[in-house]
């Protein structure tokens, strides 16, 4: 049986099933894939696409929502309320899996990663997403996970479920003609490699990056299929224009890897599709290499480190233009005490927070004390009322947690309420030496 019925709070006439994802391509798994592609405007999957999908979602929790058969039959006669027009296809999907998030000071915290959220247009705004995501988060809480994460296609959807932006990326455009000159030589060397030959090296470099970078979200190993160009979901075929290069430190150890493409023959515009660098030298060394490639005069990259040294490292800072900045990952804290205990703190302090959770799980009063940043914080959930506590929503706490936003910005935006002294104390305690950064879209 490739589907298991699950209890949930779905409105009538919907029922929730969990699709078995063991790597084999069942008819239910194919239907899930078709529904996901429908939701994200991807082409209908062919057999090649389906077999990649079956491989990539292996081990994930795949939720599918169907309209009850009776309803579907009725819908065929009365309008688009059932599955009749798209028989067998779920009307909604959500997938999740366990991965880790770097919460600072090299701690990797297991978390629930949510993806492939779709609701068919004819079934929207009936509470299906609310029921699906609540169900998935309850499963995560039962498993003892302290946080959940996602990346969002639209920014207005997930705040109401307690998700706050945890990392932001920059989008840049770099002029790569003779004006691109670094003001100092980064250490190490760069070599070009066959993109499909370095899977182990890619995994190793990402592992190093993930271990040291606050805010980094883990990747499933199959991302090397994309980074190597072996498979592209957009194109539904290998990407034969993809090129790769590796950066090595002076001892010859790989510490950076980039994949890029020039979409046109003899083209002058390049796009960076994946750049993972463990050190500033690796990041600058790879950029120097990219800028040295003949014919190319413009390089665009999204998912750039918000604290990148690049604009400060070129002699003419105007060759690096910031063209955008946006949220990449969103985090939902599910267990405030554990999440705060496993956070890497850079400053000492003591604050009292009244956390408000729209789903109620985390609503309560919490005292946080950091007496030594090298040791875990002491976090206590307090009984009773504490009117002197500063008030913060769980989504805002998720953002503050990673250090990408300052407390006074949250206070100005109305997401943190307290006296100026409280806001200052919270700001000092939660400030981080490094900006959070993730390169993982999921
Ligand atoms: C976004 C989507 C999943 C919402 O599904 P849905 O079943 O209509 O959502 P629900 O009916 O459960 O709505 C839950 C709440 O979210 C709000 N909401 C839903 N979609 C929203 C959107 N796109 N923008 C703003 N608010 C939205 C609803 O108004 C409702 O608010 P309320 O409970 O406070 O009244 C669906 O529209 C969709 O599939 N979109 C295309 C694919 C996509 O963008 N997926 C998200 C991937 S990250």
GROMACS .gro file of C-alpha atoms and ligand atoms in nm:
model
  490
    1UNK     CA    1   0.000   0.000   0.000
    2UNK     CA    2   0.154   0.330  -0.110
    3UNK     CA    3  -0.072   0.557   0.097
    4UNK     CA    4  -0.157   0.561   0.466
    5UNK     CA    5  -0.462   0.743   0.597
    6UNK     CA    6  -0.385   1.002   0.869
    7UNK     CA    7  -0.614   1.182   1.114
    8UNK     CA    8  -0.610   1.559   1.081
    9UNK     CA    9  -0.824   1.869   1.127
   10UNK     CA   10  -0.901   1.901   0.757
   11UNK     CA   11  -1.237   2.054   0.669
   12UNK     CA   12  -1.496   1.837   0.493
   13UNK     CA   13  -1.480   1.677   0.238
   14UNK     CA   14  -1.103   1.636   0.252
   15UNK     CA   15  -0.892   1.350   0.386
   16UNK     CA   16  -0.521   1.333   0.453
   17UNK     CA   17  -0.293   1.051   0.343
   18UNK     CA   18   0.077   0.994   0.373
   19UNK     CA   19   0.239   0.871   0.054
   20UNK     CA   20   0.507   0.607   0.096
   21UNK     CA   21   0.840   0.748  -0.027
   22UNK     CA   22   1.080   0.453  -0.032
   23UNK     CA   23   1.245   0.532  -0.365
   24UNK     CA   24   1.003   0.328  -0.576
   25UNK     CA   25   0.772   0.500  -0.820
   26UNK     CA   26   0.417   0.408  -0.717
   27UNK     CA   27   0.108   0.553  -0.881
   28UNK     CA   28   0.042   0.760  -0.564
   29UNK     CA   29   0.395   0.899  -0.575
   30UNK     CA   30   0.356   0.993  -0.942
   31UNK     CA   31   0.025   1.165  -0.858
   32UNK     CA   32   0.196   1.362  -0.580
   33UNK     CA   33   0.466   1.474  -0.825
   34UNK     CA   34   0.208   1.580  -1.084
   35UNK     CA   35   0.019   1.782  -0.822
   36UNK     CA   36   0.341   1.955  -0.709
   37UNK     CA   37   0.433   2.042  -1.069
   38UNK     CA   38   0.081   2.173  -1.122
   39UNK     CA   39   0.112   2.399  -0.816
   40UNK     CA   40   0.450   2.543  -0.916
   41UNK     CA   41   0.376   2.579  -1.290
   42UNK     CA   42   0.637   2.319  -1.387
   43UNK     CA   43   0.584   2.103  -1.698
   44UNK     CA   44   0.386   1.780  -1.646
   45UNK     CA   45   0.653   1.529  -1.545
   46UNK     CA   46   0.775   1.271  -1.797
   47UNK     CA   47   0.910   0.931  -1.689
   48UNK     CA   48   1.263   1.067  -1.644
   49UNK     CA   49   1.134   1.345  -1.419
   50UNK     CA   50   0.926   1.099  -1.217
   51UNK     CA   51   1.221   0.872  -1.152
   52UNK     CA   52   1.433   1.169  -1.035
   53UNK     CA   53   1.145   1.275  -0.810
   54UNK     CA   54   1.111   0.925  -0.660
   55UNK     CA   55   1.484   0.927  -0.583
   56UNK     CA   56   1.490   1.282  -0.444
   57UNK     CA   57   1.191   1.249  -0.207
   58UNK     CA   58   1.300   0.911  -0.068
   59UNK     CA   59   1.252   0.911   0.310
   60UNK     CA   60   1.048   1.233   0.317
   61UNK     CA   61   0.710   1.270   0.488
   62UNK     CA   62   0.487   1.320   0.184
   63UNK     CA   63   0.139   1.445   0.269
   64UNK     CA   64  -0.142   1.435   0.012
   65UNK     CA   65  -0.494   1.572   0.051
   66UNK     CA   66  -0.774   1.416  -0.150
   67UNK     CA   67  -1.137   1.511  -0.181
   68UNK     CA   68  -1.358   1.223  -0.062
   69UNK     CA   69  -1.458   1.004  -0.357
   70UNK     CA   70  -1.825   1.075  -0.294
   71UNK     CA   71  -1.758   1.447  -0.313
   72UNK     CA   72  -1.546   1.405  -0.622
   73UNK     CA   73  -1.829   1.226  -0.796
   74UNK     CA   74  -2.070   1.498  -0.700
   75UNK     CA   75  -1.823   1.761  -0.808
   76UNK     CA   76  -1.810   1.613  -1.155
   77UNK     CA   77  -2.170   1.718  -1.190
   78UNK     CA   78  -2.170   2.039  -0.989
   79UNK     CA   79  -1.836   2.218  -1.031
   80UNK     CA   80  -1.470   2.212  -0.937
   81UNK     CA   81  -1.484   2.090  -0.576
   82UNK     CA   82  -1.350   1.734  -0.619
   83UNK     CA   83  -1.078   1.552  -0.814
   84UNK     CA   84  -1.296   1.456  -1.105
   85UNK     CA   85  -1.124   1.675  -1.367
   86UNK     CA   86  -0.781   1.551  -1.258
   87UNK     CA   87  -0.858   1.199  -1.137
   88UNK     CA   88  -0.627   1.056  -0.874
   89UNK     CA   89  -0.434   1.382  -0.824
   90UNK     CA   90  -0.424   1.515  -0.469
   91UNK     CA   91  -0.582   1.858  -0.435
   92UNK     CA   92  -0.303   1.960  -0.197
   93UNK     CA   93   0.051   1.847  -0.111
   94UNK     CA   94   0.316   1.910   0.153
   95UNK     CA   95   0.647   1.735   0.206
   96UNK     CA   96   0.884   1.749   0.500
   97UNK     CA   97   1.207   1.589   0.611
   98UNK     CA   98   1.463   1.611   0.891
   99UNK     CA   99   1.775   1.819   0.837
  100UNK     CA  100   1.992   2.040   1.056
  101UNK     CA  101   2.028   2.415   1.105
  102UNK     CA  102   2.341   2.584   1.234
  103UNK     CA  103   2.230   2.783   1.542
  104UNK     CA  104   2.572   2.938   1.605
  105UNK     CA  105   2.899   2.825   1.764
  106UNK     CA  106   2.899   2.516   1.538
  107UNK     CA  107   2.582   2.363   1.684
  108UNK     CA  108   2.373   2.175   1.423
  109UNK     CA  109   2.015   2.146   1.547
  110UNK     CA  110   1.780   1.887   1.392
  111UNK     CA  111   1.473   2.053   1.240
  112UNK     CA  112   1.164   1.984   1.031
  113UNK     CA  113   1.219   2.112   0.673
  114UNK     CA  114   0.893   2.181   0.488
  115UNK     CA  115   0.865   2.196   0.109
  116UNK     CA  116   0.640   2.129  -0.193
  117UNK     CA  117   0.338   2.307  -0.039
  118UNK     CA  118   0.062   2.333  -0.299
  119UNK     CA  119  -0.315   2.368  -0.293
  120UNK     CA  120  -0.506   2.340  -0.618
  121UNK     CA  121  -0.652   2.680  -0.726
  122UNK     CA  122  -1.007   2.549  -0.716
  123UNK     CA  123  -0.963   2.437  -0.352
  124UNK     CA  124  -0.795   2.747  -0.208
  125UNK     CA  125  -0.891   2.946   0.099
  126UNK     CA  126  -1.080   2.661   0.262
  127UNK     CA  127  -0.823   2.603   0.533
  128UNK     CA  128  -0.634   2.315   0.365
  129UNK     CA  129  -0.290   2.473   0.405
  130UNK     CA  130  -0.365   2.562   0.767
  131UNK     CA  131  -0.467   2.202   0.844
  132UNK     CA  132  -0.173   2.051   0.654
  133UNK     CA  133   0.097   2.267   0.807
  134UNK     CA  134  -0.048   2.238   1.158
  135UNK     CA  135  -0.053   1.861   1.120
  136UNK     CA  136   0.307   1.849   0.998
  137UNK     CA  137   0.427   2.076   1.280
  138UNK     CA  138   0.245   1.862   1.539
  139UNK     CA  139   0.427   1.557   1.405
  140UNK     CA  140   0.755   1.749   1.438
  141UNK     CA  141   0.672   1.845   1.799
  142UNK     CA  142   0.590   1.481   1.876
  143UNK     CA  143   0.933   1.389   1.739
  144UNK     CA  144   1.093   1.637   1.979
  145UNK     CA  145   1.214   1.880   1.712
  146UNK     CA  146   1.268   2.234   1.839
  147UNK     CA  147   1.220   2.416   1.509
  148UNK     CA  148   1.084   2.394   1.156
  149UNK     CA  149   1.207   2.569   0.842
  150UNK     CA  150   1.095   2.650   0.491
  151UNK     CA  151   1.160   2.877   0.194
  152UNK     CA  152   0.857   3.069   0.069
  153UNK     CA  153   0.732   3.153  -0.279
  154UNK     CA  154   0.526   3.440  -0.133
  155UNK     CA  155   0.616   3.642   0.176
  156UNK     CA  156   0.267   3.691   0.320
  157UNK     CA  157   0.176   3.326   0.380
  158UNK     CA  158   0.377   3.186   0.670
  159UNK     CA  159   0.405   3.457   0.937
  160UNK     CA  160   0.058   3.363   1.063
  161UNK     CA  161   0.188   3.013   1.140
  162UNK     CA  162   0.478   3.153   1.346
  163UNK     CA  163   0.753   3.145   1.080
  164UNK     CA  164   0.998   3.438   1.078
  165UNK     CA  165   1.270   3.522   0.826
  166UNK     CA  166   1.590   3.360   0.950
  167UNK     CA  167   1.834   3.435   0.667
  168UNK     CA  168   1.850   3.687   0.386
  169UNK     CA  169   2.059   3.681   0.070
  170UNK     CA  170   2.190   3.950  -0.158
  171UNK     CA  171   2.155   3.956  -0.534
  172UNK     CA  172   2.446   4.118  -0.711
  173UNK     CA  173   2.562   4.207  -1.060
  174UNK     CA  174   2.936   4.221  -1.113
  175UNK     CA  175   3.117   4.397  -1.398
  176UNK     CA  176   3.388   4.152  -1.489
  177UNK     CA  177   3.595   4.348  -1.739
  178UNK     CA  178   3.940   4.500  -1.673
  179UNK     CA  179   3.791   4.717  -1.396
  180UNK     CA  180   3.751   4.408  -1.174
  181UNK     CA  181   4.073   4.407  -0.970
  182UNK     CA  182   4.106   4.280  -0.614
  183UNK     CA  183   4.304   4.506  -0.381
  184UNK     CA  184   4.482   4.208  -0.227
  185UNK     CA  185   4.556   3.854  -0.343
  186UNK     CA  186   4.347   3.593  -0.164
  187UNK     CA  187   4.541   3.289  -0.050
  188UNK     CA  188   4.496   2.959  -0.230
  189UNK     CA  189   4.439   2.848  -0.589
  190UNK     CA  190   4.153   2.772  -0.829
  191UNK     CA  191   4.123   2.493  -1.083
  192UNK     CA  192   3.846   2.404  -1.327
  193UNK     CA  193   3.697   2.058  -1.296
  194UNK     CA  194   3.443   1.840  -1.476
  195UNK     CA  195   3.117   1.925  -1.296
  196UNK     CA  196   3.009   1.561  -1.264
  197UNK     CA  197   3.338   1.437  -1.122
  198UNK     CA  198   3.344   1.611  -0.783
  199UNK     CA  199   3.035   1.499  -0.591
  200UNK     CA  200   3.237   1.396  -0.285
  201UNK     CA  201   3.431   1.720  -0.288
  202UNK     CA  202   3.107   1.924  -0.313
  203UNK     CA  203   2.961   1.735  -0.018
  204UNK     CA  204   3.278   1.785   0.185
  205UNK     CA  205   3.296   2.160   0.116
  206UNK     CA  206   2.929   2.205   0.201
  207UNK     CA  207   2.978   2.006   0.521
  208UNK     CA  208   3.257   2.242   0.626
  209UNK     CA  209   3.047   2.548   0.536
  210UNK     CA  210   2.742   2.414   0.721
  211UNK     CA  211   2.948   2.344   1.031
  212UNK     CA  212   3.083   2.698   1.064
  213UNK     CA  213   2.810   2.923   0.925
  214UNK     CA  214   2.537   3.046   1.160
  215UNK     CA  215   2.200   3.020   0.986
  216UNK     CA  216   2.311   2.754   0.736
  217UNK     CA  217   2.036   2.504   0.654
  218UNK     CA  218   2.141   2.150   0.568
  219UNK     CA  219   2.106   1.998   0.221
  220UNK     CA  220   1.999   1.653   0.115
  221UNK     CA  221   2.285   1.480  -0.066
  222UNK     CA  222   2.106   1.477  -0.402
  223UNK     CA  223   2.158   1.854  -0.441
  224UNK     CA  224   2.483   1.755  -0.613
  225UNK     CA  225   2.263   1.646  -0.907
  226UNK     CA  226   2.174   2.015  -0.956
  227UNK     CA  227   2.516   2.159  -0.870
  228UNK     CA  228   2.680   1.925  -1.121
  229UNK     CA  229   2.423   1.991  -1.395
  230UNK     CA  230   2.330   1.621  -1.404
  231UNK     CA  231   1.967   1.722  -1.364
  232UNK     CA  232   1.769   2.041  -1.384
  233UNK     CA  233   1.408   2.050  -1.263
  234UNK     CA  234   1.343   2.355  -1.484
  235UNK     CA  235   1.475   2.195  -1.800
  236UNK     CA  236   1.386   1.837  -1.715
  237UNK     CA  237   1.720   1.729  -1.858
  238UNK     CA  238   2.092   1.761  -1.782
  239UNK     CA  239   2.235   2.112  -1.797
  240UNK     CA  240   2.522   2.079  -2.046
  241UNK     CA  241   2.626   2.443  -2.014
  242UNK     CA  242   2.715   2.413  -1.649
  243UNK     CA  243   3.082   2.461  -1.551
  244UNK     CA  244   3.254   2.419  -1.215
  245UNK     CA  245   3.571   2.528  -1.038
  246UNK     CA  246   3.724   2.440  -0.702
  247UNK     CA  247   3.920   2.661  -0.463
  248UNK     CA  248   4.195   2.506  -0.250
  249UNK     CA  249   4.372   2.658   0.048
  250UNK     CA  250   4.754   2.690   0.045
  251UNK     CA  251   4.778   2.333   0.183
  252UNK     CA  252   4.573   2.205  -0.112
  253UNK     CA  253   4.255   2.134   0.085
  254UNK     CA  254   3.931   2.219  -0.100
  255UNK     CA  255   3.744   2.502   0.074
  256UNK     CA  256   3.524   2.645  -0.200
  257UNK     CA  257   3.335   2.533  -0.510
  258UNK     CA  258   3.136   2.720  -0.771
  259UNK     CA  259   2.897   2.620  -1.049
  260UNK     CA  260   2.807   2.871  -1.318
  261UNK     CA  261   2.664   2.892  -1.668
  262UNK     CA  262   2.673   3.121  -1.968
  263UNK     CA  263   2.332   3.061  -2.127
  264UNK     CA  264   2.424   3.170  -2.482
  265UNK     CA  265   2.694   3.051  -2.721
  266UNK     CA  266   2.980   3.306  -2.709
  267UNK     CA  267   2.769   3.488  -2.448
  268UNK     CA  268   2.889   3.778  -2.233
  269UNK     CA  269   2.650   3.727  -1.939
  270UNK     CA  270   2.717   3.462  -1.677
  271UNK     CA  271   2.499   3.337  -1.391
  272UNK     CA  272   2.638   3.180  -1.077
  273UNK     CA  273   2.413   2.889  -0.983
  274UNK     CA  274   2.588   2.764  -0.669
  275UNK     CA  275   2.882   2.908  -0.478
  276UNK     CA  276   2.985   2.756  -0.147
  277UNK     CA  277   3.289   2.905   0.023
  278UNK     CA  278   3.415   2.820   0.369
  279UNK     CA  279   3.648   3.121   0.402
  280UNK     CA  280   3.671   3.478   0.273
  281UNK     CA  281   3.981   3.378   0.071
  282UNK     CA  282   3.785   3.098  -0.097
  283UNK     CA  283   3.495   3.334  -0.178
  284UNK     CA  284   3.724   3.604  -0.320
  285UNK     CA  285   3.943   3.353  -0.502
  286UNK     CA  286   3.639   3.207  -0.679
  287UNK     CA  287   3.510   3.554  -0.771
  288UNK     CA  288   3.852   3.650  -0.907
  289UNK     CA  289   3.847   3.336  -1.120
  290UNK     CA  290   3.494   3.405  -1.250
  291UNK     CA  291   3.583   3.764  -1.335
  292UNK     CA  292   3.890   3.647  -1.529
  293UNK     CA  293   3.687   3.437  -1.777
  294UNK     CA  294   3.719   3.574  -2.130
  295UNK     CA  295   3.420   3.707  -2.325
  296UNK     CA  296   3.214   3.745  -2.008
  297UNK     CA  297   3.152   4.105  -1.897
  298UNK     CA  298   2.864   4.066  -1.650
  299UNK     CA  299   2.809   3.810  -1.377
  300UNK     CA  300   2.487   3.785  -1.179
  301UNK     CA  301   2.446   3.593  -0.857
  302UNK     CA  302   2.165   3.555  -0.608
  303UNK     CA  303   2.207   3.378  -0.273
  304UNK     CA  304   2.515   3.589  -0.200
  305UNK     CA  305   2.643   3.610   0.155
  306UNK     CA  306   2.485   3.925   0.311
  307UNK     CA  307   2.821   3.992   0.477
  308UNK     CA  308   3.027   3.924   0.165
  309UNK     CA  309   3.369   4.088   0.159
  310UNK     CA  310   3.352   4.124  -0.222
  311UNK     CA  311   3.246   4.493  -0.257
  312UNK     CA  312   3.516   4.582  -0.001
  313UNK     CA  313   3.783   4.373  -0.171
  314UNK     CA  314   3.767   4.524  -0.523
  315UNK     CA  315   3.962   4.842  -0.601
  316UNK     CA  316   3.653   4.996  -0.762
  317UNK     CA  317   3.353   4.909  -0.539
  318UNK     CA  318   3.114   5.011  -0.818
  319UNK     CA  319   3.191   4.696  -1.014
  320UNK     CA  320   2.978   4.511  -0.757
  321UNK     CA  321   2.619   4.635  -0.764
  322UNK     CA  322   2.358   4.523  -0.514
  323UNK     CA  323   2.048   4.452  -0.722
  324UNK     CA  324   1.830   4.298  -0.455
  325UNK     CA  325   1.803   4.152  -0.111
  326UNK     CA  326   1.546   3.900  -0.001
  327UNK     CA  327   1.447   3.638   0.250
  328UNK     CA  328   1.569   3.286   0.183
  329UNK     CA  329   1.488   3.075   0.488
  330UNK     CA  330   1.211   3.107   0.748
  331UNK     CA  331   1.220   2.938   1.085
  332UNK     CA  332   0.938   2.845   1.322
  333UNK     CA  333   1.047   2.779   1.679
  334UNK     CA  334   0.852   2.487   1.825
  335UNK     CA  335   1.029   2.452   2.161
  336UNK     CA  336   1.150   2.787   2.296
  337UNK     CA  337   1.350   2.645   2.587
  338UNK     CA  338   1.547   2.399   2.376
  339UNK     CA  339   1.597   2.642   2.088
  340UNK     CA  340   1.743   2.906   2.317
  341UNK     CA  341   1.958   2.652   2.501
  342UNK     CA  342   2.123   2.536   2.178
  343UNK     CA  343   2.182   2.888   2.040
  344UNK     CA  344   2.540   3.011   2.022
  345UNK     CA  345   2.546   3.338   2.219
  346UNK     CA  346   2.808   3.606   2.161
  347UNK     CA  347   2.712   3.829   2.456
  348UNK     CA  348   2.616   3.803   2.821
  349UNK     CA  349   2.286   3.923   2.963
  350UNK     CA  350   1.954   3.839   3.118
  351UNK     CA  351   1.607   3.912   2.976
  352UNK     CA  352   1.246   3.817   3.043
  353UNK     CA  353   1.024   3.754   2.741
  354UNK     CA  354   0.651   3.703   2.705
  355UNK     CA  355   0.626   3.496   2.387
  356UNK     CA  356   0.297   3.501   2.196
  357UNK     CA  357   0.230   3.208   1.962
  358UNK     CA  358  -0.072   3.222   1.725
  359UNK     CA  359  -0.085   2.840   1.743
  360UNK     CA  360  -0.047   2.852   2.125
  361UNK     CA  361   0.228   2.587   2.152
  362UNK     CA  362   0.495   2.829   2.276
  363UNK     CA  363   0.292   3.103   2.442
  364UNK     CA  364   0.442   3.174   2.785
  365UNK     CA  365   0.701   3.359   2.991
  366UNK     CA  366   1.070   3.276   2.952
  367UNK     CA  367   1.374   3.397   3.142
  368UNK     CA  368   1.701   3.378   2.947
  369UNK     CA  369   2.034   3.416   3.123
  370UNK     CA  370   2.371   3.402   2.953
  371UNK     CA  371   2.652   3.432   3.205
  372UNK     CA  372   2.921   3.281   2.983
  373UNK     CA  373   2.888   3.281   2.600
  374UNK     CA  374   3.096   2.961   2.587
  375UNK     CA  375   2.825   2.775   2.782
  376UNK     CA  376   2.456   2.712   2.704
  377UNK     CA  377   2.207   2.978   2.819
  378UNK     CA  378   1.995   2.907   3.123
  379UNK     CA  379   1.637   2.920   2.996
  380UNK     CA  380   1.339   2.884   3.230
  381UNK     CA  381   0.972   2.876   3.143
  382UNK     CA  382   0.797   3.062   3.423
  383UNK     CA  383   0.457   2.998   3.578
  384UNK     CA  384   0.209   3.276   3.645
  385UNK     CA  385   0.181   3.627   3.499
  386UNK     CA  386   0.479   3.858   3.457
  387UNK     CA  387   0.350   4.194   3.338
  388UNK     CA  388   0.704   4.335   3.342
  389UNK     CA  389   0.816   4.103   3.058
  390UNK     CA  390   0.888   4.235   2.708
  391UNK     CA  391   0.637   4.093   2.458
  392UNK     CA  392   0.743   3.926   2.133
  393UNK     CA  393   0.566   3.712   1.872
  394UNK     CA  394   0.706   3.365   1.800
  395UNK     CA  395   0.776   3.461   1.435
  396UNK     CA  396   0.978   3.767   1.544
  397UNK     CA  397   1.165   3.553   1.795
  398UNK     CA  398   1.257   3.318   1.507
  399UNK     CA  399   1.415   3.614   1.323
  400UNK     CA  400   1.585   3.760   1.631
  401UNK     CA  401   1.720   3.414   1.713
  402UNK     CA  402   1.954   3.407   1.413
  403UNK     CA  403   2.082   3.763   1.458
  404UNK     CA  404   1.977   3.888   1.113
  405UNK     CA  405   1.759   4.162   1.261
  406UNK     CA  406   1.822   4.402   1.548
  407UNK     CA  407   1.580   4.421   1.843
  408UNK     CA  408   1.518   4.794   1.789
  409UNK     CA  409   1.406   4.724   1.430
  410UNK     CA  410   1.157   4.466   1.557
  411UNK     CA  411   1.040   4.712   1.824
  412UNK     CA  412   0.998   4.986   1.562
  413UNK     CA  413   0.796   4.743   1.350
  414UNK     CA  414   0.568   4.663   1.646
  415UNK     CA  415   0.684   4.301   1.679
  416UNK     CA  416   0.859   4.358   2.014
  417UNK     CA  417   0.702   4.560   2.296
  418UNK     CA  418   0.901   4.677   2.596
  419UNK     CA  419   1.067   4.975   2.760
  420UNK     CA  420   1.367   5.127   2.578
  421UNK     CA  421   1.590   4.962   2.841
  422UNK     CA  422   1.434   4.619   2.776
  423UNK     CA  423   1.470   4.656   2.399
  424UNK     CA  424   1.832   4.759   2.445
  425UNK     CA  425   1.904   4.463   2.674
  426UNK     CA  426   1.738   4.220   2.430
  427UNK     CA  427   1.928   4.377   2.141
  428UNK     CA  428   2.263   4.337   2.317
  429UNK     CA  429   2.195   3.979   2.423
  430UNK     CA  430   2.076   3.856   2.082
  431UNK     CA  431   2.336   4.047   1.873
  432UNK     CA  432   2.567   3.813   1.683
  433UNK     CA  433   2.920   3.873   1.561
  434UNK     CA  434   2.840   3.710   1.226
  435UNK     CA  435   2.540   3.762   0.997
  436UNK     CA  436   2.332   3.447   0.943
  437UNK     CA  437   2.370   3.299   0.597
  438UNK     CA  438   2.225   2.999   0.417
  439UNK     CA  439   2.284   2.885   0.058
  440UNK     CA  440   2.020   2.615   0.069
  441UNK     CA  441   1.693   2.657  -0.115
  442UNK     CA  442   1.443   2.378  -0.059
  443LIG     C1  443  -0.034   2.941  -0.076
  443LIG     C2  444  -0.133   2.824  -0.074
  443LIG     C3  445  -0.057   2.698  -0.036
  443LIG     C4  446  -0.243   2.855   0.028
  443LIG     O1  447  -0.329   2.743   0.045
  443LIG     P1  448  -0.479   2.756   0.104
  443LIG     O2  449  -0.530   2.619   0.131
  443LIG     O3  450  -0.558   2.843   0.015
  443LIG     O4  451  -0.458   2.831   0.243
  443LIG     P2  452  -0.562   2.832   0.366
  443LIG     O5  453  -0.703   2.836   0.316
  443LIG     O6  454  -0.532   2.721   0.461
  443LIG     O7  455  -0.526   2.970   0.430
  443LIG     C5  456  -0.466   2.981   0.558
  443LIG     C6  457  -0.444   3.127   0.584
  443LIG     O8  458  -0.341   3.177   0.496
  443LIG     C7  459  -0.390   3.287   0.420
  443LIG     N1  460  -0.327   3.276   0.287
  443LIG     C8  461  -0.326   3.169   0.210
  443LIG     N2  462  -0.256   3.193   0.099
  443LIG     C9  463  -0.212   3.319   0.108
  443LIG    C10  464  -0.135   3.401   0.021
  443LIG     N3  465  -0.089   3.358  -0.096
  443LIG     N4  466  -0.107   3.527   0.061
  443LIG    C11  467  -0.154   3.574   0.180
  443LIG     N5  468  -0.229   3.498   0.265
  443LIG    C12  469  -0.257   3.373   0.227
  443LIG    C13  470  -0.539   3.269   0.417
  443LIG     O9  471  -0.607   3.392   0.396
  443LIG    C14  472  -0.566   3.214   0.558
  443LIG    O10  473  -0.558   3.318   0.652
  443LIG     P3  474  -0.639   3.312   0.790
  443LIG    O11  475  -0.639   3.169   0.838
  443LIG    O12  476  -0.563   3.402   0.878
  443LIG    O13  477  -0.776   3.358   0.754
  443LIG    C15  478  -0.196   2.806  -0.212
  443LIG    O14  479  -0.256   2.926  -0.249
  443LIG    C16  480  -0.099   2.760  -0.321
  443LIG    O15  481  -0.088   2.643  -0.348
  443LIG     N6  482  -0.027   2.851  -0.392
  443LIG    C17  483   0.062   2.816  -0.503
  443LIG    C18  484   0.185   2.739  -0.459
  443LIG    C19  485   0.258   2.812  -0.351
  443LIG    O16  486   0.282   2.930  -0.357
  443LIG     N7  487   0.293   2.738  -0.246
  443LIG    C20  488   0.367   2.790  -0.136
  443LIG    C21  489   0.504   2.735  -0.150
  443LIG     S1  490   0.611   2.800  -0.029
   0.00000   0.00000   0.00000
